[in-house]
mmCIF file of C-alpha atoms in Angstrom:
data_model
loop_
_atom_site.group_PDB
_atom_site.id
_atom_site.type_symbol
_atom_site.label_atom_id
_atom_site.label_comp_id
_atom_site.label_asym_id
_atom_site.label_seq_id
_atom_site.Cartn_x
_atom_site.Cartn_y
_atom_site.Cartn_z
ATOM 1 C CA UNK A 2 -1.448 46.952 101.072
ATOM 2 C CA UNK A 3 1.052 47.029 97.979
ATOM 3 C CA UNK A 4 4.639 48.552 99.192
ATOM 4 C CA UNK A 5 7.918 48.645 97.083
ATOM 5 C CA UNK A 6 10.156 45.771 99.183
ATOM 6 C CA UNK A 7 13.635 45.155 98.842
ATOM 7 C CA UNK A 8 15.831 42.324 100.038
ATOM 8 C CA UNK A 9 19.448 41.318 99.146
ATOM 9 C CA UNK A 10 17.920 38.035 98.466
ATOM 10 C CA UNK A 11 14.877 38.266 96.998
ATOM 11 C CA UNK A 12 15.411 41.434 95.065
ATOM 12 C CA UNK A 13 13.310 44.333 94.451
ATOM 13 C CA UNK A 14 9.709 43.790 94.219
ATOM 14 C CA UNK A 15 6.184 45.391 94.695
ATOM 15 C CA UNK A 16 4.637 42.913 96.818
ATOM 16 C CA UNK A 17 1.459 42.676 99.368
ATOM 17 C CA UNK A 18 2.460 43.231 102.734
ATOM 18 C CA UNK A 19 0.347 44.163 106.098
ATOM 19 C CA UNK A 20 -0.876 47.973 106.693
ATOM 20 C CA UNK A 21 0.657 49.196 109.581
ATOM 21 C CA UNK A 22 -1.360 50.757 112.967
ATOM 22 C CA UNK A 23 0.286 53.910 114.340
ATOM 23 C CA UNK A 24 2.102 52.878 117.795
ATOM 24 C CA UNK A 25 1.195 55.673 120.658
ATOM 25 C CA UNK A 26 3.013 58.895 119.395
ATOM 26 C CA UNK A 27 2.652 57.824 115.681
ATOM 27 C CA UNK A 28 0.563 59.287 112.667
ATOM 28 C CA UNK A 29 -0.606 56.762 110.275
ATOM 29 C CA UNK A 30 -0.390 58.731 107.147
ATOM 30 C CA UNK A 31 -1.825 57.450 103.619
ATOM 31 C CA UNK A 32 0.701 58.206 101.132
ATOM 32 C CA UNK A 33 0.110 60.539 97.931
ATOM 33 C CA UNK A 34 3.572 60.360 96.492
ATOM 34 C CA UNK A 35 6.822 59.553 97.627
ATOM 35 C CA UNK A 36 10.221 60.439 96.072
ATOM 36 C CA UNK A 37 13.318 58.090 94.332
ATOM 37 C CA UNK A 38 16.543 58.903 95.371
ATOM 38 C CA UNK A 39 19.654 57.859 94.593
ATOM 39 C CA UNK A 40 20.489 56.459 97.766
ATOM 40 C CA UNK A 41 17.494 54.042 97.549
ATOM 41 C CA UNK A 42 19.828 53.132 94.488
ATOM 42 C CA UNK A 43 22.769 52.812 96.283
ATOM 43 C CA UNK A 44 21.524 50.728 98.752
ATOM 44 C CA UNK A 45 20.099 48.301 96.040
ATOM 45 C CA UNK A 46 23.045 47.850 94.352
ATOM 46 C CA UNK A 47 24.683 46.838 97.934
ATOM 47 C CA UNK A 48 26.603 50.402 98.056
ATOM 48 C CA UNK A 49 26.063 50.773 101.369
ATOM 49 C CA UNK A 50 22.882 51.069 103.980
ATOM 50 C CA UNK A 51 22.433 53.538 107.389
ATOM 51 C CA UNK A 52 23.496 51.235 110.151
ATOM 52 C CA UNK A 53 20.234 49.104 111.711
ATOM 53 C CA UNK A 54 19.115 48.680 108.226
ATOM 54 C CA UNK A 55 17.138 45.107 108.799
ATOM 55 C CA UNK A 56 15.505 43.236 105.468
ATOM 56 C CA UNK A 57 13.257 43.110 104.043
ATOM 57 C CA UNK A 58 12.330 46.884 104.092
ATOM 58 C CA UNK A 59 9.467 49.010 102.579
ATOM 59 C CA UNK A 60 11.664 51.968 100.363
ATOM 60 C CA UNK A 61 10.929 55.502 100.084
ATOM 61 C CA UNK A 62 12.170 58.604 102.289
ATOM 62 C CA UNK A 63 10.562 61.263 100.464
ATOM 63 C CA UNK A 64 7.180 61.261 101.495
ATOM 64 C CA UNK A 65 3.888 63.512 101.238
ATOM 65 C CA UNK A 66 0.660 62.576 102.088
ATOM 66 C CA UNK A 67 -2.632 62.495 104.384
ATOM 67 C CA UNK A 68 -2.869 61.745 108.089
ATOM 68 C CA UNK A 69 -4.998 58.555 108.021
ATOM 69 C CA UNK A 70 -5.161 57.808 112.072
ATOM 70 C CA UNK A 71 -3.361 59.013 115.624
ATOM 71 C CA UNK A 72 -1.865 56.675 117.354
ATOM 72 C CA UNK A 73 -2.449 56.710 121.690
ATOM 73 C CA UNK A 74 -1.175 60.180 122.680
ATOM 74 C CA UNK A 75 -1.019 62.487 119.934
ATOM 75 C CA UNK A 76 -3.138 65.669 118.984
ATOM 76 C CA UNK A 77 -2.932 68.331 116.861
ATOM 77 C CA UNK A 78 -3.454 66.517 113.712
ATOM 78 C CA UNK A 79 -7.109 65.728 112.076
ATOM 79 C CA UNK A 80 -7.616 62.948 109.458
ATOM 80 C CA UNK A 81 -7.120 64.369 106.408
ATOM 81 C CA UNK A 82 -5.165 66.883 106.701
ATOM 82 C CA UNK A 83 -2.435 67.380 104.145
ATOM 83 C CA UNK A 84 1.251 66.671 105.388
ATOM 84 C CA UNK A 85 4.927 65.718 104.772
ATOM 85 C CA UNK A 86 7.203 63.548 106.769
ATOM 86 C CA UNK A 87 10.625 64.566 107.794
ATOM 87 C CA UNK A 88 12.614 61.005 106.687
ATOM 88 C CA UNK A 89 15.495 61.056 110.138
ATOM 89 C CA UNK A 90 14.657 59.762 113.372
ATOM 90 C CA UNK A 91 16.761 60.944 116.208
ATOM 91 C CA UNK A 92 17.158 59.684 119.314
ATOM 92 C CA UNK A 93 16.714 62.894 121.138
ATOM 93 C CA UNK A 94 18.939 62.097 123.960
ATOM 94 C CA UNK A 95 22.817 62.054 122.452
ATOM 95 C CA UNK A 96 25.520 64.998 122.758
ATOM 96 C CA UNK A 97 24.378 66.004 118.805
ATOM 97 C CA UNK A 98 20.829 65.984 119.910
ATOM 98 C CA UNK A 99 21.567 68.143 122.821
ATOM 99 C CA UNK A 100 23.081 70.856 120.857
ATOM 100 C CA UNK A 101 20.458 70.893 118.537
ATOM 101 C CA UNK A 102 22.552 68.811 115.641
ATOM 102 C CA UNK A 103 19.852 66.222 115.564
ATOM 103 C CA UNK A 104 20.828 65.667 111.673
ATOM 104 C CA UNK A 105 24.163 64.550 112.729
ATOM 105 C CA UNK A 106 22.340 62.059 115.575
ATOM 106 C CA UNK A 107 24.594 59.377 115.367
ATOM 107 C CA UNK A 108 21.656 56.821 116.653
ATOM 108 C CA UNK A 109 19.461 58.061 114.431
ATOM 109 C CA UNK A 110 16.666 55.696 112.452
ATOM 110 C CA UNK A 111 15.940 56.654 108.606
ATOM 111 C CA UNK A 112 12.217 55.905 107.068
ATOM 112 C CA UNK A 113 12.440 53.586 103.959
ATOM 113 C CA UNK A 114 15.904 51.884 105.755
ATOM 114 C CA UNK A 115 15.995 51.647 109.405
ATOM 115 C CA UNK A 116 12.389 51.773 109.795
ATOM 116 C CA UNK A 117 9.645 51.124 107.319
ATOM 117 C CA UNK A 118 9.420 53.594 104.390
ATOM 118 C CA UNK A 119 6.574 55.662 102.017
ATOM 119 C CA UNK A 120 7.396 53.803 99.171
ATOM 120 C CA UNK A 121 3.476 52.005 100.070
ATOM 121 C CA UNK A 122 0.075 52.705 100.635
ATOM 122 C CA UNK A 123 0.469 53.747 104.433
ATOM 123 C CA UNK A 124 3.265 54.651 106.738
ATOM 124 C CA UNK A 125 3.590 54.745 110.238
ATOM 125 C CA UNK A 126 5.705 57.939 111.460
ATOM 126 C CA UNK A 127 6.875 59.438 114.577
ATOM 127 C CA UNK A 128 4.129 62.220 114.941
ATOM 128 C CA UNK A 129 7.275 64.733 115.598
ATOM 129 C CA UNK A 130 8.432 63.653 111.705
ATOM 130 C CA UNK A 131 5.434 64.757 110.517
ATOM 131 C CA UNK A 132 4.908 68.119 109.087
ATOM 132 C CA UNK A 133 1.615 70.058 107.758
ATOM 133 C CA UNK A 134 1.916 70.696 103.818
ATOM 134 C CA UNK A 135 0.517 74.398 102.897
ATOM 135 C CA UNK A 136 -2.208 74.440 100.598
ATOM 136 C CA UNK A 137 -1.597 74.593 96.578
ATOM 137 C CA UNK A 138 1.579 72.596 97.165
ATOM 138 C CA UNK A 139 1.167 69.258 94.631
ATOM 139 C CA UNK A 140 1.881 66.334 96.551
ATOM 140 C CA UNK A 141 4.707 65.174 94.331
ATOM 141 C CA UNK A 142 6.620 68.472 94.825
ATOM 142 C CA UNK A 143 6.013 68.503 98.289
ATOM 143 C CA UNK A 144 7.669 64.865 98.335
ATOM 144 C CA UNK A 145 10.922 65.715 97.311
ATOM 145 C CA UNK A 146 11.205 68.671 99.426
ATOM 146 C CA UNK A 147 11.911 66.425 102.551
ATOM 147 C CA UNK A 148 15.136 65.208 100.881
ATOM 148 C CA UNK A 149 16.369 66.490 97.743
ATOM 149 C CA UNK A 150 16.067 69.829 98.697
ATOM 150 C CA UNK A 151 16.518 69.456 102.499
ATOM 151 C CA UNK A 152 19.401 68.106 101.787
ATOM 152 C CA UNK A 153 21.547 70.984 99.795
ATOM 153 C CA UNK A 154 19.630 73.297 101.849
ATOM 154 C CA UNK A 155 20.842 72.330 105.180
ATOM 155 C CA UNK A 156 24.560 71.889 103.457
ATOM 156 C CA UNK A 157 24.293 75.367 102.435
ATOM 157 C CA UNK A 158 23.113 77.190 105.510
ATOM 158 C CA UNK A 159 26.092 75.047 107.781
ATOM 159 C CA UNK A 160 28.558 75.935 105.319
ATOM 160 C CA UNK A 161 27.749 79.677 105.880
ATOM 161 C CA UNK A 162 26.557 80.859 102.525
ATOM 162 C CA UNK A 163 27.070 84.542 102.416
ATOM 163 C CA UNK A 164 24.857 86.348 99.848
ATOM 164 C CA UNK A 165 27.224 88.309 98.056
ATOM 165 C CA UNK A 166 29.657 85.479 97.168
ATOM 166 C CA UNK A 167 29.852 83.106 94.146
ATOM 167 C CA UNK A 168 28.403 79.516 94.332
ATOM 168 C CA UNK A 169 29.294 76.238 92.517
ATOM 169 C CA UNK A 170 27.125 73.659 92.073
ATOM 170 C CA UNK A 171 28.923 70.058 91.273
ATOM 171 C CA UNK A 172 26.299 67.851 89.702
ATOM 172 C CA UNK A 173 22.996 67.861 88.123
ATOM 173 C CA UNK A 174 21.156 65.451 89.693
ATOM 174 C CA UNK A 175 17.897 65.960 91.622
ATOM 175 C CA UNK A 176 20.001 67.532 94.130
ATOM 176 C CA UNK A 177 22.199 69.429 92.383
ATOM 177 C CA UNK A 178 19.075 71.056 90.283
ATOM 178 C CA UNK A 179 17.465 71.600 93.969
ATOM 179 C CA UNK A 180 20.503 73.500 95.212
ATOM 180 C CA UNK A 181 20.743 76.051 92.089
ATOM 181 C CA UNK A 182 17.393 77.281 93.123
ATOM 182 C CA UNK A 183 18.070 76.856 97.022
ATOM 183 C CA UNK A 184 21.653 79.079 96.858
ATOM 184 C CA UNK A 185 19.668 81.712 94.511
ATOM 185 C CA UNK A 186 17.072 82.071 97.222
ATOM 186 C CA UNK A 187 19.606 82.276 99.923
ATOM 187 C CA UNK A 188 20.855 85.084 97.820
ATOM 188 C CA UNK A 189 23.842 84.120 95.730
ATOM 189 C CA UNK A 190 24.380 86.464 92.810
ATOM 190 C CA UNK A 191 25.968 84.078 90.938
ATOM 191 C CA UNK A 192 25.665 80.643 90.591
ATOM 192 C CA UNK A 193 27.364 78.130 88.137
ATOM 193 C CA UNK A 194 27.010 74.249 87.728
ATOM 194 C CA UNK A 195 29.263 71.540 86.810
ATOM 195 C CA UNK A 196 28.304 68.329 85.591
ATOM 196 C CA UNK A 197 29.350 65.453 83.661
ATOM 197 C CA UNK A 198 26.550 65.432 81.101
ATOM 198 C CA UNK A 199 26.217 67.688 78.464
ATOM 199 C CA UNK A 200 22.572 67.395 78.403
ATOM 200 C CA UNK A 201 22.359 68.955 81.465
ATOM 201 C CA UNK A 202 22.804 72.491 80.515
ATOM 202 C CA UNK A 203 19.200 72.933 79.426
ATOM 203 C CA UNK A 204 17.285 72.087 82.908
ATOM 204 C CA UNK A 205 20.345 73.403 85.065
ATOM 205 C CA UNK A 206 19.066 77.137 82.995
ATOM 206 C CA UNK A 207 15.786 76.561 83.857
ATOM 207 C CA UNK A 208 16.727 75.961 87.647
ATOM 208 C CA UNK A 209 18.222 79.094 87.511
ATOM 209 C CA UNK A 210 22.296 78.515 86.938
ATOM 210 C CA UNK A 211 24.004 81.848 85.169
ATOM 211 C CA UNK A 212 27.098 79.613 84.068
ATOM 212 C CA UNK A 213 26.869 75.625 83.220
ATOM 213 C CA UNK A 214 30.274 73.780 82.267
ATOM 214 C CA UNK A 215 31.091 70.537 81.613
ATOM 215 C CA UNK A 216 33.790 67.863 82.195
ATOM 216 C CA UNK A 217 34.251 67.914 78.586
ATOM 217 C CA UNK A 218 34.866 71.801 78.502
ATOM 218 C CA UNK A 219 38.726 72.222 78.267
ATOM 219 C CA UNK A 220 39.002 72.386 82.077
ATOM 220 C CA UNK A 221 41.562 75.600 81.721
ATOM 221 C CA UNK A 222 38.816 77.360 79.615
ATOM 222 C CA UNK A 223 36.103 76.308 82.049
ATOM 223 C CA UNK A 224 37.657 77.777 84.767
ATOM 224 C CA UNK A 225 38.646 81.098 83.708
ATOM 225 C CA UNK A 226 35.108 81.096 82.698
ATOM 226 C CA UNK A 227 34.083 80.935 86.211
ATOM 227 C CA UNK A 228 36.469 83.444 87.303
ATOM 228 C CA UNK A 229 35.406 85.524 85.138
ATOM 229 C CA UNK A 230 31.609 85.136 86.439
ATOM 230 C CA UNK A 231 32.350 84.848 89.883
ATOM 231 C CA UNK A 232 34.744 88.083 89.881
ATOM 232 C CA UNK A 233 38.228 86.438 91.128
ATOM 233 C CA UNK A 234 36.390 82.988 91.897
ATOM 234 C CA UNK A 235 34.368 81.230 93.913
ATOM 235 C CA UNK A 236 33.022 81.537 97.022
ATOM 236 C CA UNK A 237 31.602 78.174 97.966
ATOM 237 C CA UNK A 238 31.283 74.887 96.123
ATOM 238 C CA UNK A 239 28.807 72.672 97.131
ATOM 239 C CA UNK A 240 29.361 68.808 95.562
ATOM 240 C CA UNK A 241 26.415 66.185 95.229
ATOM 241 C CA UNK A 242 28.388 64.300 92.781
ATOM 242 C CA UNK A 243 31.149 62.662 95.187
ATOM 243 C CA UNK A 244 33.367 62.639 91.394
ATOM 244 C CA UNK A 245 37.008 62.807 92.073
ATOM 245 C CA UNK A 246 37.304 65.203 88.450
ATOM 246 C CA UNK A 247 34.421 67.738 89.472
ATOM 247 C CA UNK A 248 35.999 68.224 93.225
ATOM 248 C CA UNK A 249 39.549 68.768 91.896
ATOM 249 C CA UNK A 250 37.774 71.118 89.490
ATOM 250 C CA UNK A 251 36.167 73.045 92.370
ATOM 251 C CA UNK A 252 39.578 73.427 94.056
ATOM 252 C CA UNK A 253 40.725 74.957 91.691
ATOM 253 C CA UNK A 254 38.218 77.457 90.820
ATOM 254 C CA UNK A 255 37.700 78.371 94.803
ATOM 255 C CA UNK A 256 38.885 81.823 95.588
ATOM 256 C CA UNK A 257 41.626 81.968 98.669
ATOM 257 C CA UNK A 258 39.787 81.154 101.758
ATOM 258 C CA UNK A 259 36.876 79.340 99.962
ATOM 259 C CA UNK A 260 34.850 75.909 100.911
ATOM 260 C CA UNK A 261 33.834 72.947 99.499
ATOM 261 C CA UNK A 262 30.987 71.646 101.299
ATOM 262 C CA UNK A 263 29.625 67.958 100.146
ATOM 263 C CA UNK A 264 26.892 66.016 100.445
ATOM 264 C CA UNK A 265 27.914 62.765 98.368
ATOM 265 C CA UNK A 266 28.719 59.632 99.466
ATOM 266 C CA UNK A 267 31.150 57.720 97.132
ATOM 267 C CA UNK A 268 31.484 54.482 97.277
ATOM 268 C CA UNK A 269 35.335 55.028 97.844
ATOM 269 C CA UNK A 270 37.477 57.432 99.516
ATOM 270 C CA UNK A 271 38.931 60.147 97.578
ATOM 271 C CA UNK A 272 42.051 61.484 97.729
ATOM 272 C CA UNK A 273 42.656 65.152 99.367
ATOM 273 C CA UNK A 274 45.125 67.611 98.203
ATOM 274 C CA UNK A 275 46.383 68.972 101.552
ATOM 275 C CA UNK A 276 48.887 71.231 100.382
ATOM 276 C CA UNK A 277 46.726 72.660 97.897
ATOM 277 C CA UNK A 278 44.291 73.349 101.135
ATOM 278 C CA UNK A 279 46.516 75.123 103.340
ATOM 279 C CA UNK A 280 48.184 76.759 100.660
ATOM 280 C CA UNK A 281 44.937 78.196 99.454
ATOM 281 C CA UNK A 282 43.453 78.617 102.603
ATOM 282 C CA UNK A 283 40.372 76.238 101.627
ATOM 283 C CA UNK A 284 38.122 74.944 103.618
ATOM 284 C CA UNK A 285 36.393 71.205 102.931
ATOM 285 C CA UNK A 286 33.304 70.443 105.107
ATOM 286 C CA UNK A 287 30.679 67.464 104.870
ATOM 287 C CA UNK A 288 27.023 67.571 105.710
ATOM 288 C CA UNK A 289 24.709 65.197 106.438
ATOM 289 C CA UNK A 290 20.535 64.775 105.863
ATOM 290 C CA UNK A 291 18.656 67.812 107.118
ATOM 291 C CA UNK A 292 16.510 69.255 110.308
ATOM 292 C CA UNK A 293 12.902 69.056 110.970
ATOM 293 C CA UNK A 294 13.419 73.379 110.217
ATOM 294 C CA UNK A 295 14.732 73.162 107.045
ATOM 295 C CA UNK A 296 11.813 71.568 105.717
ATOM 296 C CA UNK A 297 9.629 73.849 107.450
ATOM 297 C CA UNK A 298 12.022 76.871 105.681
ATOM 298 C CA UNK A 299 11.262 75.205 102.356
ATOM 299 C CA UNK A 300 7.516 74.430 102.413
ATOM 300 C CA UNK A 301 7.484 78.085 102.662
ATOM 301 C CA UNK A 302 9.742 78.868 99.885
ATOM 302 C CA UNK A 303 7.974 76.365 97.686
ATOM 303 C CA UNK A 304 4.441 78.225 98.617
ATOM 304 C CA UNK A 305 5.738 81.792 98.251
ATOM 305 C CA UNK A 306 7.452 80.709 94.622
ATOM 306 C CA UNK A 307 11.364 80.878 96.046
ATOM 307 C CA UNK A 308 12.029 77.800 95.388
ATOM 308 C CA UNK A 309 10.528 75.581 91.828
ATOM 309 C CA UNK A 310 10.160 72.190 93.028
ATOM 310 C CA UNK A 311 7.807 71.319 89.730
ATOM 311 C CA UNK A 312 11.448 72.049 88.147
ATOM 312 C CA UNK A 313 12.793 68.795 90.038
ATOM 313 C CA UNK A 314 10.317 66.830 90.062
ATOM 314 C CA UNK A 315 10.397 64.599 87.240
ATOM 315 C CA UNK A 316 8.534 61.952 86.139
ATOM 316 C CA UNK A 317 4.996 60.823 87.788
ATOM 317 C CA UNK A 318 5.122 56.914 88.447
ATOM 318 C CA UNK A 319 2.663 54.186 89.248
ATOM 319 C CA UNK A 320 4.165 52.122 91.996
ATOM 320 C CA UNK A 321 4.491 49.383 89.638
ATOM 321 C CA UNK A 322 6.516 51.123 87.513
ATOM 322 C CA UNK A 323 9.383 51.980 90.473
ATOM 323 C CA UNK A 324 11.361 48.817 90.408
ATOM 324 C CA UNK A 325 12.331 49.706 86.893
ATOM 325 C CA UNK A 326 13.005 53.342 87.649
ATOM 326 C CA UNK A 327 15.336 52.617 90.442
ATOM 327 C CA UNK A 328 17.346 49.861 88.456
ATOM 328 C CA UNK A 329 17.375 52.513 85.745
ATOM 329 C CA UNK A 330 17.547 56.087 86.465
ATOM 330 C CA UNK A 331 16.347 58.854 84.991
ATOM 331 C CA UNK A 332 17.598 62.483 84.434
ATOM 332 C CA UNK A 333 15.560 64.341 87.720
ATOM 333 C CA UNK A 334 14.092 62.808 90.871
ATOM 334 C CA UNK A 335 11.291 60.394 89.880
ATOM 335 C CA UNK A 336 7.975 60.024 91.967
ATOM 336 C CA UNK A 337 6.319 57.580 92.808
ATOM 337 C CA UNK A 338 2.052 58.862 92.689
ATOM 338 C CA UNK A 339 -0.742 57.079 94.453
ATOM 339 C CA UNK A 340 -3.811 57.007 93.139
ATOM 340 C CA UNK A 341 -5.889 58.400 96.032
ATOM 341 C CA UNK A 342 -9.149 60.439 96.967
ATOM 342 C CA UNK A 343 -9.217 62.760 100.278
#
């Protein structure tokens, strides 16, 4: 079967490779589409991989498809039927798994790194991964889902989000642009983004945002602008950028006793303003991947019209076409289509 295969030294590559057979407790599934993110970036530029990353690997997290087979031991699925896979692996057994923090499983495996990914024509999953996708739901939405919206979701229910309180959004990338629609569901009144791109105004409106600023914006002017929207500032600031300028800008824009929960992964540490913290009363809290839940929470949202995922969900891609749309990305989360038949 053709899979998208990287290696540090042989590159990225679309390459024949064999199909896989579902182990007992596995569901082969025959892929539809299967998302880009910017961590399958990161770890091709050598940025960083999950621990027990082994090359070459198959890419791809963000995966929607069709049950193809069962593997020994596992019912409740029929060929065909339409699903999505949950991307983390947890070991089930560790303190984080016991108290129901599987997301923060520190033994955990991740599809498309630890363990072969959807970025091919089949994947073998865990049959616990895998998730049954409602009806109506395009494939290609339904892809992203898993991870760019899992993601911010997850960050935002941990962090508390109270409905009647002001959110920030820092960045406008696939996750950012899932988020604005994710915290208006939740029921934020308000919600404003920050990004570095001017551009980004237009599709973080669409996704919902009352306020968009910029990095460029006289930063003063910017924030009294937000104060202004959020009545006396912010209540929570979620960051998928991991940019030193857009977290000090949250800071400052925080109302007394306000978080900063983030989801981004810099390459480098950044510094924290301590005194600014306990001053302020500020709260800064990370959050990692997502819960088999919170994609169940969003398949719903997605079918009931909550949430846009068509909004996200960018550009349509042949597998071919992926090695030069993760070596140059594109503004939204780029899928990668199959051409299938059920």
């Amino acid at each position: 079967m053709r899979a998208l295969v990287f290696d540090p030294e042989a590159g990225l590559r679309v390459a024949d490779v064999p199909q896989p057979q579902p182990a007992p407790g596995e569901i082969l599934v025959r892929v539809e589409a299967c998302g880009i993110c910017g961590s399958d970036r990161q770890l091709v530029r050598g940025e960083g991989a999950p621990l027990g990353t082994s090359y070459p690997v198959v890419l791809g997290h963000e995966i929607a498809g069709r049950v193809a087979a069962l593997g020994e031991g596992v019912s409740g699925f029929a060929p065909g039927e339409a699903v999505v896979v949950h991307p983390f692996v947890p070991c089930g057994q560790c303190a984080a798994c016991a108290r129901g923090e599987e997301h923060l499983c520190p033994h955990q495996g991740v599809l498309g790194f630890t363990r072969p990914g959807g970025d091919a024509e089949y994947v073998a999953v865990p049959a616990a991964n895998v998730i049954r996708r409602p009806d109506g739901i395009d494939p290609a939405e339904a892809a992203i889902l898993v991870d760019a919206y899992a993601t911010p979701y997850r960050a935002l229910v941990s962090a508390g989000l109270q409905g009647e309180e002001a959110v920030l959004v820092i960045g406008t990338g696939g996750l950012g642009l899932a988020a604005i629609q994710i915290a208006k569901a939740l029921g934020a009144p308000q919600v404003a983004v920050l990004s570095r791109r001017e551009d980004a105004g237009a599709l973080a409106l669409v996704s919902g945002a009352d306020e968009f600023v910029t990095l460029a914006d006289d930063p003063r002017q910017a924030a009294r602008k937000l104060r202004r929207m959020a009545k006396g500032g912010v209540g929570l600031a979620l960051d998928t950028s991991g940019f030193a300028d857009g977290i000090a800008f949250a800071l400052d824009v925080l109302r007394p006793g306000g978080k900063l929960v983030t989801v981004a992964m810099p390459a480098a540490d950044l510094p924290v303003p301590f005194a600014k913290l306990a001053r302020r009363g500020i709260a800064i809290q990370g959050s990692f991947g997502s819960r088999r839940g919170d994609v169940e929470a969003l398949l719903e949202m997605a079918a009931d019209g909550r949430v846009q995922p068509d909004v996200v969900a960018g550009r349509r891609l042949a597998l071919e076409e992926a090695v030069d749309a993760i070596l140059h990305p594109f503004f939204g989360r780029d899928v990668v289509v199959f051409e299938t038949s059920n």
